[in-house]
Structures are given as C-alpha cells and as structure tokens.
Coordinates of C-alpha atoms and ligand atoms in Angstrom, one line a residue:
X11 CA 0.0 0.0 0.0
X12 CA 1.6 3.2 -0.7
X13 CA 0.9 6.0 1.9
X14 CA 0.5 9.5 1.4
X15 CA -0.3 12.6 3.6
X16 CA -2.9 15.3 2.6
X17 CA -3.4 18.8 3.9
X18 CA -7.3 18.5 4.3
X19 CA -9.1 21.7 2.3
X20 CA -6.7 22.3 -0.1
X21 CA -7.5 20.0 -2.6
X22 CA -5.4 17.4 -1.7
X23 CA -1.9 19.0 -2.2
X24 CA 1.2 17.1 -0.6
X25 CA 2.7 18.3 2.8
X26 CA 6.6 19.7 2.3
X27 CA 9.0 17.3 3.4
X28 CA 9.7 19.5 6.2
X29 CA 6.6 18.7 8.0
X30 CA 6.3 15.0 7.2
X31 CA 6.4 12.7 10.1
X32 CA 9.8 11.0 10.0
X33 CA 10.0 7.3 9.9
X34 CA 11.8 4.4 11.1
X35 CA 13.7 1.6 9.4
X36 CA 11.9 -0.9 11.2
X37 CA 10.3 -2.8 8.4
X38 CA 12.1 -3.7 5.5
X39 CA 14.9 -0.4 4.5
X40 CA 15.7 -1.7 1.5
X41 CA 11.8 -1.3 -0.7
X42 CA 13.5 0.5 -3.6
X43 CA 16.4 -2.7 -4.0
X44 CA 19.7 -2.8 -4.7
X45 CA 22.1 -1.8 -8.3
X46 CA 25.2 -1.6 -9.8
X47 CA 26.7 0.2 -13.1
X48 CA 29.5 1.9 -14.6
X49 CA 31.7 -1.3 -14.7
X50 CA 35.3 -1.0 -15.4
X51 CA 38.0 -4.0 -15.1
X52 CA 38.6 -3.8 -11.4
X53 CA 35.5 -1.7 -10.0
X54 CA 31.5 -1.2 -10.5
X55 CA 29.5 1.2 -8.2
X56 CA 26.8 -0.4 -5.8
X57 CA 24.2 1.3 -5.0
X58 CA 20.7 1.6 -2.6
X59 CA 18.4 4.1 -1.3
X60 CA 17.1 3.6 2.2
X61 CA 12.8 3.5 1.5
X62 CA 10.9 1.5 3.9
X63 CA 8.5 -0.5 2.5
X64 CA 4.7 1.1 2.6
X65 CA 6.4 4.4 3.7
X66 CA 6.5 5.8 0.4
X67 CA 6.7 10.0 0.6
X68 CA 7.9 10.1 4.0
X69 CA 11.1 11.1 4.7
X70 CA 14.1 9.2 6.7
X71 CA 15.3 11.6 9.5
X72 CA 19.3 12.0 10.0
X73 CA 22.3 10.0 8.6
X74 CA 23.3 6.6 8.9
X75 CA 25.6 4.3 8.3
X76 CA 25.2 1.4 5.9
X77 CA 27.5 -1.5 5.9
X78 CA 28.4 -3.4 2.5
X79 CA 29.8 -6.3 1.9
X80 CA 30.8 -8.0 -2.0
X81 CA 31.6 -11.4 -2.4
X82 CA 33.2 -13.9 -5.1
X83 CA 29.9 -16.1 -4.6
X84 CA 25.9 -15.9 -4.3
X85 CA 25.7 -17.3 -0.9
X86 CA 28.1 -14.0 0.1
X87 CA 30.5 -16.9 2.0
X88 CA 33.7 -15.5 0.0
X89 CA 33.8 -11.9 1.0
X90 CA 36.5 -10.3 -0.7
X91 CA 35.5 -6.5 0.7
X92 CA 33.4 -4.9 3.6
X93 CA 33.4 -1.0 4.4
X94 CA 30.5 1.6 5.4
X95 CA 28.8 4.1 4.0
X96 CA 26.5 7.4 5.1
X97 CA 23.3 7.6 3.8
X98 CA 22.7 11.2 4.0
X99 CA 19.5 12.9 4.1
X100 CA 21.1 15.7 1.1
X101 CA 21.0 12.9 -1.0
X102 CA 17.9 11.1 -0.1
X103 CA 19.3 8.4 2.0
X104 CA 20.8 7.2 -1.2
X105 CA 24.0 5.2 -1.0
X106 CA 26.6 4.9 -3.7
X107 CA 29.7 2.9 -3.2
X108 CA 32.6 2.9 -5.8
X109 CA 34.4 -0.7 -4.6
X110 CA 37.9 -1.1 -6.4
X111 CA 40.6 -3.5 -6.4
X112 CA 38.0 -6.6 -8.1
X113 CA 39.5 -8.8 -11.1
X114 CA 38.6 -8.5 -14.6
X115 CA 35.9 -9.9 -16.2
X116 CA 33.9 -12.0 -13.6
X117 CA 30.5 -11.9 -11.3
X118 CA 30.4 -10.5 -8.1
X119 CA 27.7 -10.5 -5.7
X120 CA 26.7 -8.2 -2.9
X121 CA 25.0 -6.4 -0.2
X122 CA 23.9 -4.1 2.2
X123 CA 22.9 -4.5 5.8
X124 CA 21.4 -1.3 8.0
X125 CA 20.3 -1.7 11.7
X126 CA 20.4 -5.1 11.4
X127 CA 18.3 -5.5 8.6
X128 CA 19.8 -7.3 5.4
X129 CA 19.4 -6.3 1.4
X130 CA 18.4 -8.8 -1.2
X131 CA 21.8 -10.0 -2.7
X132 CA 22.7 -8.3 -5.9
X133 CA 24.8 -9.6 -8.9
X134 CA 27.3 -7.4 -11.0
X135 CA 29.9 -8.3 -12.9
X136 CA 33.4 -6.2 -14.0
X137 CA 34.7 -5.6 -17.3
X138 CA 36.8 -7.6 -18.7
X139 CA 40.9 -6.6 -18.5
X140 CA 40.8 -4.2 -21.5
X141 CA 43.6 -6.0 -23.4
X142 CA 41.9 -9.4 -23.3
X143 CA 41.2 -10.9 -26.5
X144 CA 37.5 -11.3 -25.8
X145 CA 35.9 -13.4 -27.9
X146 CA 32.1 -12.7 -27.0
X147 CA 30.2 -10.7 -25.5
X148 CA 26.1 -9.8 -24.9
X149 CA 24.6 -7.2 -23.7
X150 CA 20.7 -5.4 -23.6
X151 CA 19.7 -2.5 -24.0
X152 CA 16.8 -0.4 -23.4
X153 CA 14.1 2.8 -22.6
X154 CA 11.1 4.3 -22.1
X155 CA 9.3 2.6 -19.3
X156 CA 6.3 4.8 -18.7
X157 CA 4.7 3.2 -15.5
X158 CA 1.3 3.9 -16.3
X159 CA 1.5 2.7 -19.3
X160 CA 2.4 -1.3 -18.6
X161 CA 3.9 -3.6 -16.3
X162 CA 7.6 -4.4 -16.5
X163 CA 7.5 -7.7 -17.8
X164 CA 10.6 -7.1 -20.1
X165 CA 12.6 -6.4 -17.5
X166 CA 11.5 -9.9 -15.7
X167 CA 13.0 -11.4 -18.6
X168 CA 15.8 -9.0 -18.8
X169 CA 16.7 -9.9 -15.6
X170 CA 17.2 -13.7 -16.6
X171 CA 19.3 -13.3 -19.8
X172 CA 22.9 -14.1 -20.0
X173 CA 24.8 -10.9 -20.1
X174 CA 27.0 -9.1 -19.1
X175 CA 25.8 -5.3 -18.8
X176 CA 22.4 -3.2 -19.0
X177 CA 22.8 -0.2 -21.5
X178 CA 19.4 2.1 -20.5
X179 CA 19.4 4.9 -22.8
X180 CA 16.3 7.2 -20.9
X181 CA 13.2 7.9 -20.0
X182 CA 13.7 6.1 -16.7
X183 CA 10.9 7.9 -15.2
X184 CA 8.5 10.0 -16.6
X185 CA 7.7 13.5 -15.5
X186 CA 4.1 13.1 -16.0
X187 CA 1.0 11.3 -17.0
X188 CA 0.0 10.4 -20.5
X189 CA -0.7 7.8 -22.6
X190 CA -4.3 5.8 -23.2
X191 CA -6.0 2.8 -20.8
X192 CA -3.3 3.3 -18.2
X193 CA -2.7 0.4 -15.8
X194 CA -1.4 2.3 -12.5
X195 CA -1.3 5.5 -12.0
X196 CA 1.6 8.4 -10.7
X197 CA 1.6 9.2 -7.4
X198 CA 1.0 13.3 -7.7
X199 CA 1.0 15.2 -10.8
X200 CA 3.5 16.5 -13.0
X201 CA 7.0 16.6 -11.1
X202 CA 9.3 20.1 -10.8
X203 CA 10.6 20.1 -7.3
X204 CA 13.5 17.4 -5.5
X205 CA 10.8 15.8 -3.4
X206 CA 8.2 14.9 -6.6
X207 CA 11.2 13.9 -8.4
X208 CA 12.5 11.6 -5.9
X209 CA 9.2 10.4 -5.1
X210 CA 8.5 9.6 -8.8
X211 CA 11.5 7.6 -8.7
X212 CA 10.4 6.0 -5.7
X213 CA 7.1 4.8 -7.1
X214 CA 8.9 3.3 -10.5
X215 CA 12.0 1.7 -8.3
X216 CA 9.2 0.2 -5.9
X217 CA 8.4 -2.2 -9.1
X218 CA 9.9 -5.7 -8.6
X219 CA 10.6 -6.5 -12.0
X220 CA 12.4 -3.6 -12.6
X221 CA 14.5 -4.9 -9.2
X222 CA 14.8 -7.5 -10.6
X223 CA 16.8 -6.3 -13.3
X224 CA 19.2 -4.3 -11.7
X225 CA 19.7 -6.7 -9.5
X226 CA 21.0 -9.3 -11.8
X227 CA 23.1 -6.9 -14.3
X228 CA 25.1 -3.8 -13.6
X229 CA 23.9 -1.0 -15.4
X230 CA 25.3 1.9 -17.7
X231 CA 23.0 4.6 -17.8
X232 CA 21.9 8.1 -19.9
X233 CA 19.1 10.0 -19.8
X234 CA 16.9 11.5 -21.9
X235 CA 14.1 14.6 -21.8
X236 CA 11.3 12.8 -19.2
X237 CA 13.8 12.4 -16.6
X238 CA 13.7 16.7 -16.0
X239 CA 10.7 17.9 -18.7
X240 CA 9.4 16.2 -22.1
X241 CA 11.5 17.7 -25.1
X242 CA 13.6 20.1 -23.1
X243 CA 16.9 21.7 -24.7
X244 CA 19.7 22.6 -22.4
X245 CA 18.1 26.0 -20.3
X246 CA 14.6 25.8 -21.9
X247 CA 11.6 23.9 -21.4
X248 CA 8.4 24.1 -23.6
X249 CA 6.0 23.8 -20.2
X250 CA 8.5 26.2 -18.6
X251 CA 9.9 29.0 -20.8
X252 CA 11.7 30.5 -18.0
X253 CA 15.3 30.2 -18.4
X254 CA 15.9 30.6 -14.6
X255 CA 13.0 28.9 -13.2
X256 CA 13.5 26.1 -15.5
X257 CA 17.4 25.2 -14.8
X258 CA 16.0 25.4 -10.5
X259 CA 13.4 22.4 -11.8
X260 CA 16.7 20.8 -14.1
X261 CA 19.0 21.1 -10.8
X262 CA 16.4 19.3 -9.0
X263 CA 15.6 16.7 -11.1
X264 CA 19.6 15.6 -12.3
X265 CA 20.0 15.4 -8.2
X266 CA 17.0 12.9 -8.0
X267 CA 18.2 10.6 -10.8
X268 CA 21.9 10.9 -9.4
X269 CA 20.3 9.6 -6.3
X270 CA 18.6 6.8 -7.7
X271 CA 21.1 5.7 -10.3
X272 CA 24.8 3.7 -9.4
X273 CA 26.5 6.3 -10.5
X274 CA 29.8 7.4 -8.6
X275 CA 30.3 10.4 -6.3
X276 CA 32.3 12.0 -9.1
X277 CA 28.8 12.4 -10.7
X278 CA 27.3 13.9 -8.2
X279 CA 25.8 16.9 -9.9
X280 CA 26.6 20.2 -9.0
X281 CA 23.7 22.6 -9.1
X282 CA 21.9 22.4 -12.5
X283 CA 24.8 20.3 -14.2
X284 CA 26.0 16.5 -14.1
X285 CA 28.6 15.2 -16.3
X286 CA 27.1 12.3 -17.4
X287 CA 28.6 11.2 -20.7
X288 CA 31.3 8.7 -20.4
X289 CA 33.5 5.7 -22.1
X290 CA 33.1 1.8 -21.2
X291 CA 35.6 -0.5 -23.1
X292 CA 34.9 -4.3 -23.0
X293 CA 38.7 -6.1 -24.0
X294 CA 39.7 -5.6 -27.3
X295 CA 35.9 -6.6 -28.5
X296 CA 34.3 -3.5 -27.6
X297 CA 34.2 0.0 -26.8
X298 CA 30.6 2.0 -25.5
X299 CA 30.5 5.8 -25.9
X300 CA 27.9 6.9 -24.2
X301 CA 26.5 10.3 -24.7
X302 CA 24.5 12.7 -23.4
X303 CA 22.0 14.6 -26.2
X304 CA 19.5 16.9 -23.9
X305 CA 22.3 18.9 -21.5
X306 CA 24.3 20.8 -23.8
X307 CA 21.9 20.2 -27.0
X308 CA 20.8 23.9 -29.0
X309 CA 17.3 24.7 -28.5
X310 CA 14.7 23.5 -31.1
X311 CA 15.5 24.6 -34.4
X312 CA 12.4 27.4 -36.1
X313 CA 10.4 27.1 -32.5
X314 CA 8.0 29.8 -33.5
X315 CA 6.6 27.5 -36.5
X316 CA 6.7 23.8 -35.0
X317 CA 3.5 22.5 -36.3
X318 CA 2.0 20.6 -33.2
X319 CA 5.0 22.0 -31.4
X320 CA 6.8 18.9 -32.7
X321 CA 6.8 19.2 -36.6
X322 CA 9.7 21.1 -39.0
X323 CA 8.8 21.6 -42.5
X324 CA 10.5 24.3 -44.4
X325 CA 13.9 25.8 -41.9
X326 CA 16.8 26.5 -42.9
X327 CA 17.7 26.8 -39.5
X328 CA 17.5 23.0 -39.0
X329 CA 20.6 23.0 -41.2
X330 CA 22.7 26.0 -39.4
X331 CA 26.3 24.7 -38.8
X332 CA 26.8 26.2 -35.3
X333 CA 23.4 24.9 -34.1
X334 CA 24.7 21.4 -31.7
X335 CA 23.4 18.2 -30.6
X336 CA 26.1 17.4 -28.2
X337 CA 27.8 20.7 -27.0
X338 CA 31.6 21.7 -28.5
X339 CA 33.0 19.6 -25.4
X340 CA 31.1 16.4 -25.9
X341 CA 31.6 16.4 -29.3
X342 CA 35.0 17.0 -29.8
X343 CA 35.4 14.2 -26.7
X344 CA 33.4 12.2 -29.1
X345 CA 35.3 12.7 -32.2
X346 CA 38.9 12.3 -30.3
X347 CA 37.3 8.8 -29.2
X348 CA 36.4 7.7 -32.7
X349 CA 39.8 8.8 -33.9
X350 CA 41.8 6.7 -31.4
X351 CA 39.2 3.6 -31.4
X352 CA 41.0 0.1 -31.3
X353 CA 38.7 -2.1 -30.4
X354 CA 37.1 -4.3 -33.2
X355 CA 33.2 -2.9 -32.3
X356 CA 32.1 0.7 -31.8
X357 CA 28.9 1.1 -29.8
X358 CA 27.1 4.7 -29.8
X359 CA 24.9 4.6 -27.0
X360 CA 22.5 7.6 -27.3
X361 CA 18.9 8.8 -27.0
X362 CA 16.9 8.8 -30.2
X363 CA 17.0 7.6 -33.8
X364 CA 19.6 8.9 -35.7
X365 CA 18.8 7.9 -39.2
X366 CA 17.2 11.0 -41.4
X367 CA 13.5 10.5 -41.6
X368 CA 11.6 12.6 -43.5
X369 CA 7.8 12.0 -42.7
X370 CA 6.5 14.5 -45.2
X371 CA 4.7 13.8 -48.5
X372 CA 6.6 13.4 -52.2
X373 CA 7.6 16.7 -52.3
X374 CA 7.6 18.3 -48.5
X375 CA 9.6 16.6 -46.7
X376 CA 8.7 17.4 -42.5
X377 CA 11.1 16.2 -39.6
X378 CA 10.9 15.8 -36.2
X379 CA 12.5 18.8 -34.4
X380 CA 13.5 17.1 -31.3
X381 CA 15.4 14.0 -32.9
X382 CA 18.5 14.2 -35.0
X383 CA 16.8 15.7 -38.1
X384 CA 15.8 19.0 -36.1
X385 CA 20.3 19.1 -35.6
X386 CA 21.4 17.7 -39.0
X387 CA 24.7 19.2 -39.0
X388 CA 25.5 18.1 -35.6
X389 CA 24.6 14.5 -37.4
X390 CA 26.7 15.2 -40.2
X391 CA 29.1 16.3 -38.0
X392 CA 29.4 13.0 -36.1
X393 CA 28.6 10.6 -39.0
X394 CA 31.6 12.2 -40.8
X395 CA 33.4 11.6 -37.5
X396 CA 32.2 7.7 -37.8
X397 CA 33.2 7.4 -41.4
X398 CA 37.1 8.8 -40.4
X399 CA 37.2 6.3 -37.7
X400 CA 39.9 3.6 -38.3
X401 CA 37.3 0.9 -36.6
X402 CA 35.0 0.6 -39.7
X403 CA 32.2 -1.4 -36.7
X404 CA 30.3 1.4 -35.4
X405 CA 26.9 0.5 -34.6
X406 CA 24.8 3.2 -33.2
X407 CA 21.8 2.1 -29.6
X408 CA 18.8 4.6 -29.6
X409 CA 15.9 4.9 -27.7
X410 CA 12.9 7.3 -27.4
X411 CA 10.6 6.8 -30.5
X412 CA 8.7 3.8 -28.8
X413 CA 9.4 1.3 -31.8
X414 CA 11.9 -0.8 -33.1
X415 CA 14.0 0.4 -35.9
X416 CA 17.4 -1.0 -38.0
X417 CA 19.0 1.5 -40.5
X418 CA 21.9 1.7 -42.7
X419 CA 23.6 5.2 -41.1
X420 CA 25.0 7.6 -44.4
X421 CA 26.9 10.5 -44.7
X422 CA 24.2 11.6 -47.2
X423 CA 20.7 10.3 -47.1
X424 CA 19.8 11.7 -49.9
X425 CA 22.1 10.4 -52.3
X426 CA 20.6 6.6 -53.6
X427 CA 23.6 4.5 -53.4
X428 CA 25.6 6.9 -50.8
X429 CA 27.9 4.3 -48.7
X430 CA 26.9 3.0 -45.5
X431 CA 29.3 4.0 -42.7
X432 CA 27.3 2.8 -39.5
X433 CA 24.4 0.4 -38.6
X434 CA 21.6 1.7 -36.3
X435 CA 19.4 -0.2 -33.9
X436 CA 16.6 1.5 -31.9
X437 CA 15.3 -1.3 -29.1
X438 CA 11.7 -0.4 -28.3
X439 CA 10.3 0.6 -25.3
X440 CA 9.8 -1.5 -21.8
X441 CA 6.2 0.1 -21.9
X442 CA 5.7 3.4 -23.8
X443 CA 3.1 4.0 -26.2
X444 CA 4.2 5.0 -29.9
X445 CA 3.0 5.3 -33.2
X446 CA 0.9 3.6 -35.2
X447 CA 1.7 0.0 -37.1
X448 CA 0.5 1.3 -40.4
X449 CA 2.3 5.0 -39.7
X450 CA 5.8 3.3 -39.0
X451 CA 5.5 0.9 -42.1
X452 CA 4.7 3.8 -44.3
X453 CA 7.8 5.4 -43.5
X454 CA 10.0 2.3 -44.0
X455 CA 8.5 3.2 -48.0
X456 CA 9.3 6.5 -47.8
X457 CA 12.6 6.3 -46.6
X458 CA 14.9 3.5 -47.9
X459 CA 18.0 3.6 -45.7
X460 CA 15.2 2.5 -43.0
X461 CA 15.6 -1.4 -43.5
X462 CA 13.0 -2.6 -40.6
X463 CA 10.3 -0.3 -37.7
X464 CA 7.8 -2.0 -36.0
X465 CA 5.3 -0.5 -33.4
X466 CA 2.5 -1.8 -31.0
X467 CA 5.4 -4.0 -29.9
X468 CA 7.5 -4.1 -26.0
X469 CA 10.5 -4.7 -25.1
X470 CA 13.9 -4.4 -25.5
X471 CA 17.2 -5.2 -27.5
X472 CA 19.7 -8.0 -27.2
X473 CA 23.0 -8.0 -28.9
X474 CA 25.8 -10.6 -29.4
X475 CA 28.6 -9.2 -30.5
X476 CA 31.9 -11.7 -31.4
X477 CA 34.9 -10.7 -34.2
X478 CA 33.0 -11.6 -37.0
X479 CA 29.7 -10.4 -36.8
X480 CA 26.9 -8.7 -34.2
X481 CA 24.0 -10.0 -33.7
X482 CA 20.4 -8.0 -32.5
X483 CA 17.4 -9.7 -31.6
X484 CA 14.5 -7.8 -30.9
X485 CA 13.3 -9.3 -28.1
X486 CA 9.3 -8.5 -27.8
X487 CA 6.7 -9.4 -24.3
X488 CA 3.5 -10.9 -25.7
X489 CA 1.6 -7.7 -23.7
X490 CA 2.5 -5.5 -21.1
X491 CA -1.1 -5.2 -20.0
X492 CA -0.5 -8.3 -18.2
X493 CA 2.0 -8.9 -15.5
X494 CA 2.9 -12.8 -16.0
X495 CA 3.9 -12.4 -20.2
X496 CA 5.8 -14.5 -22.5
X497 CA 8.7 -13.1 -24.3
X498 CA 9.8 -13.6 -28.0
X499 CA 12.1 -13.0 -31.0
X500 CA 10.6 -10.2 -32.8
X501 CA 13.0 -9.7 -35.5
X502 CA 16.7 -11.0 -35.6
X503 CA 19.7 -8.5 -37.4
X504 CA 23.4 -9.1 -38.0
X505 CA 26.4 -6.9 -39.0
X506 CA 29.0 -8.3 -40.7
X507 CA 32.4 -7.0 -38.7
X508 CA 33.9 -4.6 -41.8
X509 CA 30.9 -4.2 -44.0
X510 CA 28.4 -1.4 -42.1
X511 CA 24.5 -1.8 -42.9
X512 CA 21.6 -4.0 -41.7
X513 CA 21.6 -7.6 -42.9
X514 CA 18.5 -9.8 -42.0
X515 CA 19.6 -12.8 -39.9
Ligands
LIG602 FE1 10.1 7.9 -24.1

C-alpha cells in the first residue's frame, strides 16, 4: 500500500517534506532494492536508497551508516570486501559505493545491511581486462518505461538473460502522466521540485521486475528529456519558458536521478549540471561511448513554427552549422574517441534515432524537431566523424521513439547508393506508447536507408557481438497489460564485422 499525507481543504496538495512525520527503518529499508553500473575492469558502483517499505513520501530523519559487503559467490561466503557508508539525508538516504581492487571480467555478488536489517543479494559483474582478446560478449539494451502505461514484464526477462551489462538509454521515469487505458497510475502530478522527483523515482524503483533487473546486471546509464521535462533543450523547457526557473526544476531533477542511479560520487551533480557522458571498453571486443544529447543540445531549431509544437517543415535553421546536438566539449570528446578507437566494435549509446526520416509527403519533406533531423549538422558532424574512424564497426543504440527500428547510417541520405558508414538499432520501449503500425511501415517506404520499424510491440534489444559479426534480436513481451507475459524473437539483425548496414539474420 503506498501512503501519502494530505493537507485537508486544499485540494489534496502534498505536505513539504519538512513537516512530514519521520520514519523508522523498522520494516524492511531496502523497498526500492539494490544496483550496480559503470563497470570497469577492477571496479562497479553499488548502490541503494534507504525507503521502507509502505512508507512511500515520507522522509528518513538523520544519517546513517550502511555497511556493504561483496563477495566472489551468491551465498556471500567468499567476502573479498566490507566498508561503510553514510546515507545522507542531502542525498535522499541514497547510498553509492565505488568498490575497487575486483578482477577482470567476472561476477560478483553483494549487499547491504542497515540496523540489522539485510538487502536482497545483488549480482554485478566487472569488465573484462581491456587487453583481453574477448571473444564474445552480450549485452541489452533499453528505454522508455512509462509506468502507467504497462507492467515491467521485459525487464522480468531482462533480468534472466545471460549478459554481461544493462545499456538504459532514458526515459527512466517520466515527469508526468500520459498515454491511453493506463494500468497504474503516478503518485502526484506533474514533477518540478527534488521531493516529486524523488518520489517519482520512488514509485517506479518500488516495481519488482524492474528490481529484478538491476539486481541481476550492472547497469550503464543516460538519460533522456522525461527524466527533467518532455522535449527540453539545455536551459529551456516548452511547459517552462523561464530560463531561470526552468534550470532550479533541471538542478532538482539531475540530483533525483543521481540519487537513484549507481552512478559514482564523481557524478554527483553540481547545481543544474551532471557530467554524465562517459567511455566503457569491453577487451579488445568492444568499446561503448555513451552520450549525453539533452544537457548541452541547441534549443529546437524554427520554434516559433513547429506544427503541433513537434513538426519542422521548411527551416533552414534546421541545417545552421553552429546549431549542436552534443555541446563543443562532448563532441570534440566524441570525435577524439572515434579517432583513437582500437577495439574491433564501436557502440554509440545515445537517446533517439539517428537515421534521417523525412515524414512529409513526395515533395515536402517534414522532420521531427527534437530527434536528430531538427540538428542535422550536428549528425553530419558526427557521421563524418564515424566514417574517419579507423574501426570501420560502429553500430549506433537509440531509444525514445517507442518502436523498433534498423537503418543503414550515411553521410548523405539523400544520395541513392551513398555508402553506409554505421548500422543503427533502436530497441523499443519497456512500456511506452508510440505510433501507429500502419504509420511506421509507411515510413519504412518512404525512406529507404530505414531497413525494418515495427510499433505496437515491447521490449527491449539484445545483442551478441563476437569478431566476426553482431547480432540483435529484438526481443518483444507478448503484452505489457498483463503482468505474467511470454517473451519472444521479434525480429533477428546481423552486422557483418567490416561491411556497415543491416543484414537480415
Ligand atoms: Fe520515451
């Protein structure tokens, strides 16, 4: 039962967290789980948030000290570390621990213990030694998970695949309520302030399948626009146009998903900004850049005409050279990092499809202004960087769009028989809604570097990459209406190691 406290004749708002009664741990601390992420070859972060369970919007009163413990086995009997850590009430009782020291390439399993009480036993697993000729390895990725949308069945299944790493690409939490025949419903309205951020990510964390996920993987994670505000650019918002205003409500939401994400203290964000985008190598198999596209990003190209607020048709600002997708950092951090890559495999993990897609008629073409078409020289910009690479294995993870798409990535889309320099896989959503079947197939016509999109579909995206080839399943629940689902094959990909573009499998 979730538990919330009302201030009788005022419609229902929530009491400030100043004034809500404090709680005790006394039943079980540990509601929201336990995680890991941001693997390396001899460290991952672990991470928990102290939430009793039924407690949900209260607050924990001081500090306290959580104990940790990771072992070389799942019955914790071969404890290779212990220490403490505060939970501090700053951070939402969140704890983060950065353990060091592991060997390469193997499972772990850990957990927490506060005032006697024990965590479930999480499993994570470090990178392998980033010389190691690795042979194989599988990963997931995935995004969107709109709770009111569906249960988390994907990520019940997610949780019992064999790989080695979860690559979530956004939408963690949503903001606010949308979508048609929800299932469950948001705790409190639209979120702006820390305490309806963190208790948004309290209500989605509370879900056991997505426990269950994070449980059994470590995780590398990015955001995308729902974590602070749908289809925000850097300092503006559309539902908050004031610059000032809006970067108090950004500040507050990066410190909520820092909080609830294994992410180290050198994340920790300060005021409105979190450095988020980073590198993960995998032996000499494979190397994940994994950016960050809403931070630094140039506000929506020709805003005054958007049709729907959404639409570009006719702008030449959508084409402006010194508009950016990235910010000048990022993207020269990005470019320096396809220049020097030496691994055989290139992954781009990033928000949103990248492949042009015009979704106008014959002779007006229209774009989406918040995707990669509303910053085509950005694209341009970072395909050209992709083409100059000396790996010639850069396959591109998106998210965002709430279907399943493969494309052939070229420097010019535009050009019939331009050369394909990258492949581009977008996994689905765990539950989001998205467009139609029959608008999605009619854009496959219309656009012929688009080799596969499929909507009405769940899920998520599973890929085997060894030296010779990748390999993406599409791996689709039967509903998310239900919360007991089968899951299946949707579609099956391969990339032939040295030859970019889709080939069906
Ligand atoms: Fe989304």
């Amino acid at each position: 039962m979730l538990r919330r406290s009302f201030v009788a004749g005022l419609g229902g708002l929530w009491l400030p967290s100043a004034v809500r009664a404090e709680v005790s741990l006394a039943a079980d601390p540990f509601a929201l789980g336990v995680a890991s992420g941001r693997p390396t070859p001899d460290s991952v972060v672990l991470w928990t948030r102290l939430m009793p369970a039924g407690q949900f919007g209260e607050r924990l009163g001081p500090a306290m000290t959580v104990d940790w413990a990771i072992a070389e086995d799942e019955a914790m009997r071969r404890i290779v570390q212990t220490g403490q850590a505060m939970a501090e009430p700053d951070w939402a009782h969140s704890v983060h621990v950065e353990v060091g020291g592991l060997k390469p390439g193997r499972p772990y399993w850990y957990r927490f213990t506060v005032v006697g009480k024990a965590s479930p036993v999480g499993r994570t697993r470090t990178a392998p030694a980033s010389t190691e000729r690795l042979q194989a390895l599988r990963f997931a990725f995935a995004s969107c998970q709109q709770y009111e949308q569906g249960y988390y069945t994907a990520f019940r299944h997610m949780a019992a695949e064999d790989i080695a790493v979860v690559v979530h690409l956004g939408d963690y939490i949503y903001e606010m309520s949308w979508g048609r025949d929800l299932l469950r419903r948001h705790e409190g309205g639209r979120a702006t302030t820390l305490d309806e951020y963190r208790d948004r990510y309290a209500q989605y964390k509370s879900d056991r399948d997505l426990q269950a996920a994070h449980a059994a993987h470590p995780w590398i994670v990015t955001w995308d626009d729902h974590e602070v505000s749908d289809d925000y650019t850097d300092d503006i918002s559309p539902q908050e146009p004031d610059h000032a205003r809006f970067l108090a409500q950004r500040a507050a939401a990066y410190q909520a998903y820092w909080e609830h994400m294994p992410l180290p203290l050198s994340m920790q964000p300060r005021g409105p900004s979190l450095h988020l985008y980073d590198r993960y190598r995998f032996g000499d198999l494979a190397e994940f850049h994994v950016l960050d596209d809403r931070q630094y990003r140039s506000h929506h190209a020709c805003r005054a005409t958007l049709q729907r607020g959404k639409l570009l048709t006719d702008c030449a600002e959508r084409v402006d050279p010194t508009r950016s997708m990235l910010g000048a950092a990022q993207e020269a951090w990005l470019a320096e990092g396809l220049a020097r890559a030496s691994t055989r495999w290139t992954l781009i993990a990033q928000q949103t499809l990248m492949a042009q897609l015009d979704r106008g008629d014959a002779n007006k073409p229209v774009f989406w202004a918040d995707g990669w078409d509303g910053y085509a020289a950005p694209r341009q910009r970072l395909l050209d960087a992709v083409a100059a690479s000396p790996v010639r294995n850069t396959l591109v993870l998106g998210g965002d769009v709430h279907s399943f798409w493969a494309a052939d990535l070229k420097r010019d889309f535009d050009a019939p028989g331009a050369p394909t320099v990258a492949t581009e896989f977008v996994g689905g959503s765990i539950t989001s809604q998205g467009p139609a079947e029959s608008r999605v197939k009619a854009l496959v016509a219309k656009n012929p570097h688009i080799r596969y999109a499929r909507s009405g579909h769940f899920g998520y995206a599973l890929v085997a990459l060894d030296p010779k080839a990748a390999h993406v399943d599409f791996r689709m629940v039967d509903t998310v209406r239900s919360e007991q689902s089968g899951i299946a094959n949707g579609a099956r990909f391969a990339v032939e190691a040295g030859r970019p573009g889709v080939v069906a499998a």
